[in-house]
PDB file of C-alpha atoms in Angstrom:
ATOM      1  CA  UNK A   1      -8.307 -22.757 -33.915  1.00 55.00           C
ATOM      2  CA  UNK A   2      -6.235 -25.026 -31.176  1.00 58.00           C
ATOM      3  CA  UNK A   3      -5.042 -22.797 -28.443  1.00 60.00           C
ATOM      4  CA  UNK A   4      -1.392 -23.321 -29.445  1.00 58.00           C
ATOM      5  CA  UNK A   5      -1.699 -21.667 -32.665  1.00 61.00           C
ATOM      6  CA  UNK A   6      -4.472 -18.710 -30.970  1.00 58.00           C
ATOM      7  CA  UNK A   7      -1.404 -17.971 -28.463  1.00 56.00           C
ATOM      8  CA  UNK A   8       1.003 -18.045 -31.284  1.00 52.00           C
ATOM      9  CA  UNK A   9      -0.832 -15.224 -32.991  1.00 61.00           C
ATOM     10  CA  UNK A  10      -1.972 -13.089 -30.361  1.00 62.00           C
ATOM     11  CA  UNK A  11       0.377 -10.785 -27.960  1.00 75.00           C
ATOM     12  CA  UNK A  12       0.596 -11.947 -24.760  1.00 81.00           C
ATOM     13  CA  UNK A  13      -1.424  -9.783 -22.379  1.00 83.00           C
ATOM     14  CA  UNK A  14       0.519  -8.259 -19.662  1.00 84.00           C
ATOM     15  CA  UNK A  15      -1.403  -6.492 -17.003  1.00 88.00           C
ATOM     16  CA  UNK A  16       0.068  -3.477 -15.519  1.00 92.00           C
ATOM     17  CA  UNK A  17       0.689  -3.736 -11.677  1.00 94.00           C
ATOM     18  CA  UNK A  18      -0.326  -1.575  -8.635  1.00 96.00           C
ATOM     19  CA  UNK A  19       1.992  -2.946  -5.730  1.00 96.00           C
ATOM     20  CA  UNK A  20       0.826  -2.192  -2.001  1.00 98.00           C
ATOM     21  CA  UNK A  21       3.835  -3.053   0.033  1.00 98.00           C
ATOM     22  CA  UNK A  22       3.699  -2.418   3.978  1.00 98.00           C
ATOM     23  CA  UNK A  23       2.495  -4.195   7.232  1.00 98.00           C
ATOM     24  CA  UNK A  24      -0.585  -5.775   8.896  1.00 97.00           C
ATOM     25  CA  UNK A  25      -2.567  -2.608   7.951  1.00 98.00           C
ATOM     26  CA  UNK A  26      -1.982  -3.616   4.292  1.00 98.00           C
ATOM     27  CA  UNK A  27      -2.350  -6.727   4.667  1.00 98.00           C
ATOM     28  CA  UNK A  28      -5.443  -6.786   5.646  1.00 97.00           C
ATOM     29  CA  UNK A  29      -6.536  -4.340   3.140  1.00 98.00           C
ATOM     30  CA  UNK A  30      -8.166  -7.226   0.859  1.00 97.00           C
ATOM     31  CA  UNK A  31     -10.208  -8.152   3.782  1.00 96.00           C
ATOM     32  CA  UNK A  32     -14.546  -7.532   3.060  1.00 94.00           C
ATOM     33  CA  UNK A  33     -14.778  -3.147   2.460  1.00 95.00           C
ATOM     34  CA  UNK A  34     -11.052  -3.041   2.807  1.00 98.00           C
ATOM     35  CA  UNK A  35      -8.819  -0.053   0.944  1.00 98.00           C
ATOM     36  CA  UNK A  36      -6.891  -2.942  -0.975  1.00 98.00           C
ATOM     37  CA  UNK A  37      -9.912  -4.285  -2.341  1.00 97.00           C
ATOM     38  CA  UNK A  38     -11.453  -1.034  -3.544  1.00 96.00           C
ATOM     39  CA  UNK A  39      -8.538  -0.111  -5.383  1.00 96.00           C
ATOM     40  CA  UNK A  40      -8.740  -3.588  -6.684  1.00 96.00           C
ATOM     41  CA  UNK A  41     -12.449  -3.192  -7.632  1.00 95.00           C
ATOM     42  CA  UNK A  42     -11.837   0.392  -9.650  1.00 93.00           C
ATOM     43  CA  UNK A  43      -8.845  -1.031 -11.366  1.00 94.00           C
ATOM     44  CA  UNK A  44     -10.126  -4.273 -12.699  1.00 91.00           C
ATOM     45  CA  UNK A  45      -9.802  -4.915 -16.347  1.00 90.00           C
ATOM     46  CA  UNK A  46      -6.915  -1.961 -16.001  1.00 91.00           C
ATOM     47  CA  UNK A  47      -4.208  -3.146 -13.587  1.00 92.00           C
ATOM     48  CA  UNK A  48      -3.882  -5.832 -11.256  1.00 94.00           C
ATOM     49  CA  UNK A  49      -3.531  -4.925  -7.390  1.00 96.00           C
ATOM     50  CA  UNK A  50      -0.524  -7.105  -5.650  1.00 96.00           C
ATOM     51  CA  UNK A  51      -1.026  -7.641  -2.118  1.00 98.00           C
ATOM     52  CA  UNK A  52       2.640  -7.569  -0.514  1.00 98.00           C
ATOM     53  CA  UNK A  53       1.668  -6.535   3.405  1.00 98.00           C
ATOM     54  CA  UNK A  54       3.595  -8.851   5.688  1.00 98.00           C
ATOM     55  CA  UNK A  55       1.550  -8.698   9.495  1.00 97.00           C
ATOM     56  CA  UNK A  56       4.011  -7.038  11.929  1.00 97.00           C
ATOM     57  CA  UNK A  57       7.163  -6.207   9.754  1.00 98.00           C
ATOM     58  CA  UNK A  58       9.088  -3.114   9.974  1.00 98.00           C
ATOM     59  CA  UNK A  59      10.775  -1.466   7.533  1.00 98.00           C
ATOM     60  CA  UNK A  60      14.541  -3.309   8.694  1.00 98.00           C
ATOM     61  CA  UNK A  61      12.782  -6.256   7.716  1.00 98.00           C
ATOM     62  CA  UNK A  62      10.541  -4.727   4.355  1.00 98.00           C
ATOM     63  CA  UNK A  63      13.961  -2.999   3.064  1.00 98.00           C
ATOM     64  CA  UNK A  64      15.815  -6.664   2.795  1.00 98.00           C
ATOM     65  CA  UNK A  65      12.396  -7.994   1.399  1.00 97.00           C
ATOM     66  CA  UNK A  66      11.166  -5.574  -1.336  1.00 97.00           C
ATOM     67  CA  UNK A  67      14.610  -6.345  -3.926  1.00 95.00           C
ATOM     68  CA  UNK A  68      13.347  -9.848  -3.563  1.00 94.00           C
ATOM     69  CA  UNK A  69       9.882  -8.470  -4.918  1.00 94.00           C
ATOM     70  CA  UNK A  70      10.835  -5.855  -7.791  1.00 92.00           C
ATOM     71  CA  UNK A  71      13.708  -6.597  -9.797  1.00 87.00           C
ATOM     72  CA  UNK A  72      14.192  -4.214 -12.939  1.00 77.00           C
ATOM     73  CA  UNK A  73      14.302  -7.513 -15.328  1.00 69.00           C
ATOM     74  CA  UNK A  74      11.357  -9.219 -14.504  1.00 64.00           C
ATOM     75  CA  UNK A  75       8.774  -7.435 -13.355  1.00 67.00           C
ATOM     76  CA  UNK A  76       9.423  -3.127 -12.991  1.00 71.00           C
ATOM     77  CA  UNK A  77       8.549  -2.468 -16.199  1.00 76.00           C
ATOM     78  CA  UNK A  78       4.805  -3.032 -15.373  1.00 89.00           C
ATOM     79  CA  UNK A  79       4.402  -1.475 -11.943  1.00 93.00           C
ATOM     80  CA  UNK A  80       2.585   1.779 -12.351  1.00 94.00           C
ATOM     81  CA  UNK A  81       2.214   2.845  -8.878  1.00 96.00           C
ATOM     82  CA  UNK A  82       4.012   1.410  -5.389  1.00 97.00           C
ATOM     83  CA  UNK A  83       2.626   1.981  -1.876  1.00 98.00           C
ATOM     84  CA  UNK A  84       5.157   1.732   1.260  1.00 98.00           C
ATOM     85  CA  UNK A  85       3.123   1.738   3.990  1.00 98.00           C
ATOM     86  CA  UNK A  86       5.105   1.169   7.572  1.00 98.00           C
ATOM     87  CA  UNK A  87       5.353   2.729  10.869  1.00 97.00           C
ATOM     88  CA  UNK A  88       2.759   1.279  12.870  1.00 96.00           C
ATOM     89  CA  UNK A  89       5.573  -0.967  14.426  1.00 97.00           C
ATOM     90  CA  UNK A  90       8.549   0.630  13.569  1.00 97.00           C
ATOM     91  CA  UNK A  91       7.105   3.373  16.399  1.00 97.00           C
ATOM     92  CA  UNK A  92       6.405   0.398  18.726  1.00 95.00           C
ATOM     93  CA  UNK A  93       7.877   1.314  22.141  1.00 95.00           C
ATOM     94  CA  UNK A  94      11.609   0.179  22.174  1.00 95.00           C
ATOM     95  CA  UNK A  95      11.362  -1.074  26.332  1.00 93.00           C
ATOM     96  CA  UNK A  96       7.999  -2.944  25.401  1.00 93.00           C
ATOM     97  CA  UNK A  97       8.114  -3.946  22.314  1.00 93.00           C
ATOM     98  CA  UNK A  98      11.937  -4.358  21.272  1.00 94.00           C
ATOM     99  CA  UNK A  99      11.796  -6.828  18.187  1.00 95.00           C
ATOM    100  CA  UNK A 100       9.428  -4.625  16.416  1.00 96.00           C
ATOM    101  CA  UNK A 101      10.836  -0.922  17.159  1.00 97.00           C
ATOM    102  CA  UNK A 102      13.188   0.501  14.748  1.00 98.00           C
ATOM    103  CA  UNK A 103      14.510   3.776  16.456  1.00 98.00           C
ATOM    104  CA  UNK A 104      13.419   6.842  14.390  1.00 98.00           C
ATOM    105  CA  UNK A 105      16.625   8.429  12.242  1.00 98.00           C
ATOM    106  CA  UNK A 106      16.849   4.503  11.362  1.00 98.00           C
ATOM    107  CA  UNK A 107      13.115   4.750   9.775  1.00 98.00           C
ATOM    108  CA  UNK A 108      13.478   7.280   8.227  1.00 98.00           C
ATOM    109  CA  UNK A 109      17.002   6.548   6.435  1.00 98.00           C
ATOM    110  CA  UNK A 110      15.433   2.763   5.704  1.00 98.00           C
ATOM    111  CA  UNK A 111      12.214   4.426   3.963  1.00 98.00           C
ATOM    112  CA  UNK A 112      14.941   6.520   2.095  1.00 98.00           C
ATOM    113  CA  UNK A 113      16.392   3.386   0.796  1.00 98.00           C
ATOM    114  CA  UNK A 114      13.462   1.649  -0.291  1.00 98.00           C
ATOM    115  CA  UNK A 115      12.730   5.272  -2.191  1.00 98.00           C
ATOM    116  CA  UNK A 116      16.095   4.614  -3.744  1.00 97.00           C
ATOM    117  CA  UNK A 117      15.867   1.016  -4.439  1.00 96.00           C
ATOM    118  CA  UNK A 118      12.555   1.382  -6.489  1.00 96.00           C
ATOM    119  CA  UNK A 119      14.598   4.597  -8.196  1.00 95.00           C
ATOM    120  CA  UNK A 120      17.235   2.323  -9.220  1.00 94.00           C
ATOM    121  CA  UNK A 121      15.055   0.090 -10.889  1.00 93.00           C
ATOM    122  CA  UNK A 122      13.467   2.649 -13.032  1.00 91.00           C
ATOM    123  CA  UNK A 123      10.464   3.007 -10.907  1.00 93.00           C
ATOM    124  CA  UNK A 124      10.117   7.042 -11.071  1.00 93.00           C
ATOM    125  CA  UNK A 125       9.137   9.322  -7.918  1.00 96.00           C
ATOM    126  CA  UNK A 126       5.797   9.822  -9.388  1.00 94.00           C
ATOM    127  CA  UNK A 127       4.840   6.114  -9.054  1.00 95.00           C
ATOM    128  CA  UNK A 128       5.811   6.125  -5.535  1.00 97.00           C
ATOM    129  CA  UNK A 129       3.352   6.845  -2.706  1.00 98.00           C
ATOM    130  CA  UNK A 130       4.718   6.724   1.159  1.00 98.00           C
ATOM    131  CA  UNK A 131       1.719   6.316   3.343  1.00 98.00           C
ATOM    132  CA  UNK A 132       2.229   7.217   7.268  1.00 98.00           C
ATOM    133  CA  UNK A 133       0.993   5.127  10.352  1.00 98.00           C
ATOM    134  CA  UNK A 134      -2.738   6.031  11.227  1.00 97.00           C
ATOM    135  CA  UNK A 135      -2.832   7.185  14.414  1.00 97.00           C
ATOM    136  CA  UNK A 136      -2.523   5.578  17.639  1.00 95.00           C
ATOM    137  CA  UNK A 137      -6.002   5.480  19.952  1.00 94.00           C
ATOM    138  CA  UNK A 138      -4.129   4.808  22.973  1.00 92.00           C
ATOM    139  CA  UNK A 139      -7.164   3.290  25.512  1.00 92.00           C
ATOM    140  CA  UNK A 140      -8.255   0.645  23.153  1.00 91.00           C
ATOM    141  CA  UNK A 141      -4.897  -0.303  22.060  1.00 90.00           C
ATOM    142  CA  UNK A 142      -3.666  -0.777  25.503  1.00 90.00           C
ATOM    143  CA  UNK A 143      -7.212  -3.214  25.696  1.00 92.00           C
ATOM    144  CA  UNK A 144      -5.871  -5.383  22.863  1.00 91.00           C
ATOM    145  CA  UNK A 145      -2.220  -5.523  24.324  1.00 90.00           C
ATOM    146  CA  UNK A 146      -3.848  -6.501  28.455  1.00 93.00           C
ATOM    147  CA  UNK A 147      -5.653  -8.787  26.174  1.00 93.00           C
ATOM    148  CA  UNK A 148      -2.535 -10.808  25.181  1.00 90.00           C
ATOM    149  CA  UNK A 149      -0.688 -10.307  28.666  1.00 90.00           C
ATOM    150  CA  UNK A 150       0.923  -6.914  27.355  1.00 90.00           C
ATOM    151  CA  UNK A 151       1.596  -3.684  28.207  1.00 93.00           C
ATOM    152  CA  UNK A 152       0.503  -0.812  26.583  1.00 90.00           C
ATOM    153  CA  UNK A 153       3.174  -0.890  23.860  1.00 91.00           C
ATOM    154  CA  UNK A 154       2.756   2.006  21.526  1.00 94.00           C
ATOM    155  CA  UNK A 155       1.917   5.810  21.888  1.00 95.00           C
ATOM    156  CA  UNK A 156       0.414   8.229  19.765  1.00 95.00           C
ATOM    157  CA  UNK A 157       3.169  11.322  20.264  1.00 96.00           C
ATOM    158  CA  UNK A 158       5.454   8.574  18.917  1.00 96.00           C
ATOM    159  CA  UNK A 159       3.802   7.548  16.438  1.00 97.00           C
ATOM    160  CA  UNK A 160       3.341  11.182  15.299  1.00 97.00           C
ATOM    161  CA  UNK A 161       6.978  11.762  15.308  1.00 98.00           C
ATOM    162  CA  UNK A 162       7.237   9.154  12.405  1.00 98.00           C
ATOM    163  CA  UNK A 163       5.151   9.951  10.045  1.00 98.00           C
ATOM    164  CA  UNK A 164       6.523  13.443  10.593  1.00 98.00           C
ATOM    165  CA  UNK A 165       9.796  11.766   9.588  1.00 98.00           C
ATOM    166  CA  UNK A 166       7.832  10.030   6.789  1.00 98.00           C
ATOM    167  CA  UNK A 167       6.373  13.469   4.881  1.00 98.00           C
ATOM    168  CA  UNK A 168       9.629  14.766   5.496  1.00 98.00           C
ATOM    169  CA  UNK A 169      11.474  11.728   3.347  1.00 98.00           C
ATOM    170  CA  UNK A 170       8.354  11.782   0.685  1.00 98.00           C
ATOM    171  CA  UNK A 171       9.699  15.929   0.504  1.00 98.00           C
ATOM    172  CA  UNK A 172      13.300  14.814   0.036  1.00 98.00           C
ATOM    173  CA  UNK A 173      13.266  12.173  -2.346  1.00 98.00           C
ATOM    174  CA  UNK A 174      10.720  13.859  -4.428  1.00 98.00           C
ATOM    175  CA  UNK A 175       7.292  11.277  -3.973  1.00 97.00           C
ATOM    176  CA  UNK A 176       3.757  11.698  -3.117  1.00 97.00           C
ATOM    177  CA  UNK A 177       2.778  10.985   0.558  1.00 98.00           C
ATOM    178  CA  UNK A 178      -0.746  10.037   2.055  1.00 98.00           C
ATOM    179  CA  UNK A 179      -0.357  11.870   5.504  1.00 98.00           C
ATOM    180  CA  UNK A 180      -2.810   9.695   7.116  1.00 97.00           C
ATOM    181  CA  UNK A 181      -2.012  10.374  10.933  1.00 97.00           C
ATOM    182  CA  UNK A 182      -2.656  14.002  10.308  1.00 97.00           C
ATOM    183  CA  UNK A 183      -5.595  13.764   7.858  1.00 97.00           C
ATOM    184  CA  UNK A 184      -7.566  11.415  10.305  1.00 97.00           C
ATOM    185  CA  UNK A 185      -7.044  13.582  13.349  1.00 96.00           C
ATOM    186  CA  UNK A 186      -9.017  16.718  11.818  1.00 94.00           C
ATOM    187  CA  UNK A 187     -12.053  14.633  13.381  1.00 71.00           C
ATOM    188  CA  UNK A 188     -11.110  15.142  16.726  1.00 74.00           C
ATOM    189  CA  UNK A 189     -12.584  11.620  17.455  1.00 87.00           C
ATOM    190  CA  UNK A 190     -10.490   9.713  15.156  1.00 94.00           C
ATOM    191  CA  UNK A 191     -11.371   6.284  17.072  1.00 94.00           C
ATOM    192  CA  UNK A 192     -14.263   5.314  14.900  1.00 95.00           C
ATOM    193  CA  UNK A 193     -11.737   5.196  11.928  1.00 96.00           C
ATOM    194  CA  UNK A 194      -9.846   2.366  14.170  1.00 96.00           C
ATOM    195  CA  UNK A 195     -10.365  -1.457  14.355  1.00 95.00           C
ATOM    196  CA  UNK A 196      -8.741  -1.834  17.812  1.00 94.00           C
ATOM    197  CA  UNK A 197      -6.855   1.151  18.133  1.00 92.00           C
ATOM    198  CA  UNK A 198      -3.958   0.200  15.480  1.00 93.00           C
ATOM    199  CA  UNK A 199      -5.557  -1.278  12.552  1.00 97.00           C
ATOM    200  CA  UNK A 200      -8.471   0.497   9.899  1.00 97.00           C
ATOM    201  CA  UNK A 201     -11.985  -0.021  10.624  1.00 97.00           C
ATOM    202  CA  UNK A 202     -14.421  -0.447   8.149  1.00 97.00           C
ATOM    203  CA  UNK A 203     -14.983   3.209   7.683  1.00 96.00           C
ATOM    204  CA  UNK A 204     -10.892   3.591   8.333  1.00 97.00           C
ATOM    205  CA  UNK A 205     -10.561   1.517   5.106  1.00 98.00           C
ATOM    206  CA  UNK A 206     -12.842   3.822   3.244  1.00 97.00           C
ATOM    207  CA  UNK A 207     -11.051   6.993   4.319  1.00 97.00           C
ATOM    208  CA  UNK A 208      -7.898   5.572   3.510  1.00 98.00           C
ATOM    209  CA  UNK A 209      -9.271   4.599  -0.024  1.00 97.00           C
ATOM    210  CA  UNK A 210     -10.576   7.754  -1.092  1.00 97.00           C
ATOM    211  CA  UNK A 211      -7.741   9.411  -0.011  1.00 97.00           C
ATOM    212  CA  UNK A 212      -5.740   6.964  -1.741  1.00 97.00           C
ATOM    213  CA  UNK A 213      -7.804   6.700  -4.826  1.00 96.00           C
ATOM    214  CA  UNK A 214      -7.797  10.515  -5.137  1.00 94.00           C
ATOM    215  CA  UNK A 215      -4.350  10.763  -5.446  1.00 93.00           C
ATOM    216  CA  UNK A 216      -4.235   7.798  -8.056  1.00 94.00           C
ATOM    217  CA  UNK A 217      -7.391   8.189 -10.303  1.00 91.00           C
ATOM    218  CA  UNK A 218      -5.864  10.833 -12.913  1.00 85.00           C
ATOM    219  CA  UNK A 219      -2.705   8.618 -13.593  1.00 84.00           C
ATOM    220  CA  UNK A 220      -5.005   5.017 -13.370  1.00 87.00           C
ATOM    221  CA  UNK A 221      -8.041   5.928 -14.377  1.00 76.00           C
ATOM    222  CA  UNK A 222      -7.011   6.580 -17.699  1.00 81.00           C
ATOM    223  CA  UNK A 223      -5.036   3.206 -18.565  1.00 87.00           C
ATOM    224  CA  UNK A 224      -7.243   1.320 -21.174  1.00 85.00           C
ATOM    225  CA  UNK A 225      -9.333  -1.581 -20.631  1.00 86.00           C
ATOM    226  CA  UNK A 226      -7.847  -4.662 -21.540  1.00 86.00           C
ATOM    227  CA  UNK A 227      -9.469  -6.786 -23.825  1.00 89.00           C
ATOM    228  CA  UNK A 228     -12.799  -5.332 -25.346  1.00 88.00           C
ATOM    229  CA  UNK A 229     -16.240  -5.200 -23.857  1.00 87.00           C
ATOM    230  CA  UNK A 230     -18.280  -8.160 -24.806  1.00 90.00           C
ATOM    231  CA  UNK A 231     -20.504  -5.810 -26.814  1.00 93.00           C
ATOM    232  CA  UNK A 232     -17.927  -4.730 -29.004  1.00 91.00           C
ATOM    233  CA  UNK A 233     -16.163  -8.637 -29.570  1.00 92.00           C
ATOM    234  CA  UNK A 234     -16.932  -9.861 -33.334  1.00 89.00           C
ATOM    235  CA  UNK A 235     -19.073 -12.662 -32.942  1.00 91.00           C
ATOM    236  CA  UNK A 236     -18.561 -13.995 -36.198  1.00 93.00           C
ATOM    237  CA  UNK A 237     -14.698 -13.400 -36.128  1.00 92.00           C
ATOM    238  CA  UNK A 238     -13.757 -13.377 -32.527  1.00 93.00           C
ATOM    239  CA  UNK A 239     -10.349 -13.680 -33.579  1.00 90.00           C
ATOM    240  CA  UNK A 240     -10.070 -10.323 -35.399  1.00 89.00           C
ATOM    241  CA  UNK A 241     -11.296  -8.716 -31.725  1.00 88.00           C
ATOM    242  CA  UNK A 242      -9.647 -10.818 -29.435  1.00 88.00           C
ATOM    243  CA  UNK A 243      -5.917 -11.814 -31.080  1.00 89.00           C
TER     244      UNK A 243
END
């Protein structure tokens, strides 16, 4: 059968989409044993897992970037879960670290937004997850920063106060949220869970993914496999399993 005629017959096969939106912190989540890439690995064959973390955006910036990302004609449909994931600079402090801070009532109204924007596009609450900013370990962060000529630039009271601000939208507009500078502060030495005192470590990652993937294994877990196991393909008729 020429491949014209086998894509004439058969629907085309559209994967649903998890979308991880956010900063450096998602970014990197596709990195080796990174929270991205599990998610990735448990979904495969189910849903495909869209890396959108831009490295040091805010969410000024991510609220004029994500309508350029989800529009409700070409692509909403088939998201089945969104993560927004910012803070970590947002909470940057404003006399150190101006072009990154976003003050805090300004957070909070632009995760709002973003909240709203997916709304409008017929993304429901329940596919929406906010996750906060980890939390700050101040000592090796300030390392990093003397490292590239810097002050000690961010603080982890501050940080605290915004993903306070963060549950407190997730409670508002009616989402999920992944409280993860609370939840990784019951070990009172939440530095192992930190790369550098900002971004995940390895076992940061895995903390982060469980507590993720708990939260999204009923609703994903359950989404069929797409296309059959090789077992269970026809081998005399392919077509009949495949089209």
């Amino acid at each position: 059968m020429a491949l014209a005629e086998a894509g004439a017959r058969g629907r085309l096969l559209r994967w649903p989409r998890v979308l991880l939106f956010g900063d450096s912190i998602t970014e990197y989540s596709f990195q080796e044993n990174g929270w991205g890439a599990y998610l990735a690995e448990r979904l495969v064959r189910k849903c495909d897992v869209v890396n959108r973390g831009i490295s040091g955006y805010n969410t000024r910036w991510a609220k004029l970037v994500l309508p350029r990302l989800i529009t409700e004609s070409t692509s909403a449909d088939s998201i089945v879960a969104v993560t927004i994931f910012f803070g970590a600079n947002d909470s940057a402090l404003k006399e150190l670290n101006p072009k990154q801070h976003v003050p805090l009532e300004e957070y909070a109204a632009n995760l709002k937004s973003m909240v709203e924007y997916l709304k409008s596009v017929d993304i429901t609450a329940d596919r929406i997850i906010l996750i906060t900013p980890p939390p700050l370990q101040e000592s090796a962060w300030e390392k990093a920063c003397l490292a590239k000529g810097d002050k000690l630039n961010r603080c982890n009271a501050t940080t605290g106060q915004y993903a306070q601000a963060c549950v407190q939208v997730a409670r508002e507009c009616g989402t999920d949220v992944l409280d993860l500078w609370t939840l990784m502060q019951k070990n009172q030495d939440f530095s192992s869970y930190l790369s550098d005192g900002l971004h995940l470590s390895t076992k940061g990652n895995s903390f982060l993914a469980a507590q993720l993937w708990s939260r999204l294994e009923n609703r994903l877990s359950a989404l069929p496999s797409l296309l059959p196991y090789w077992r269970d393909v026809d081998h005399t008729n392919p077509e009949a399993s495949l089209l």
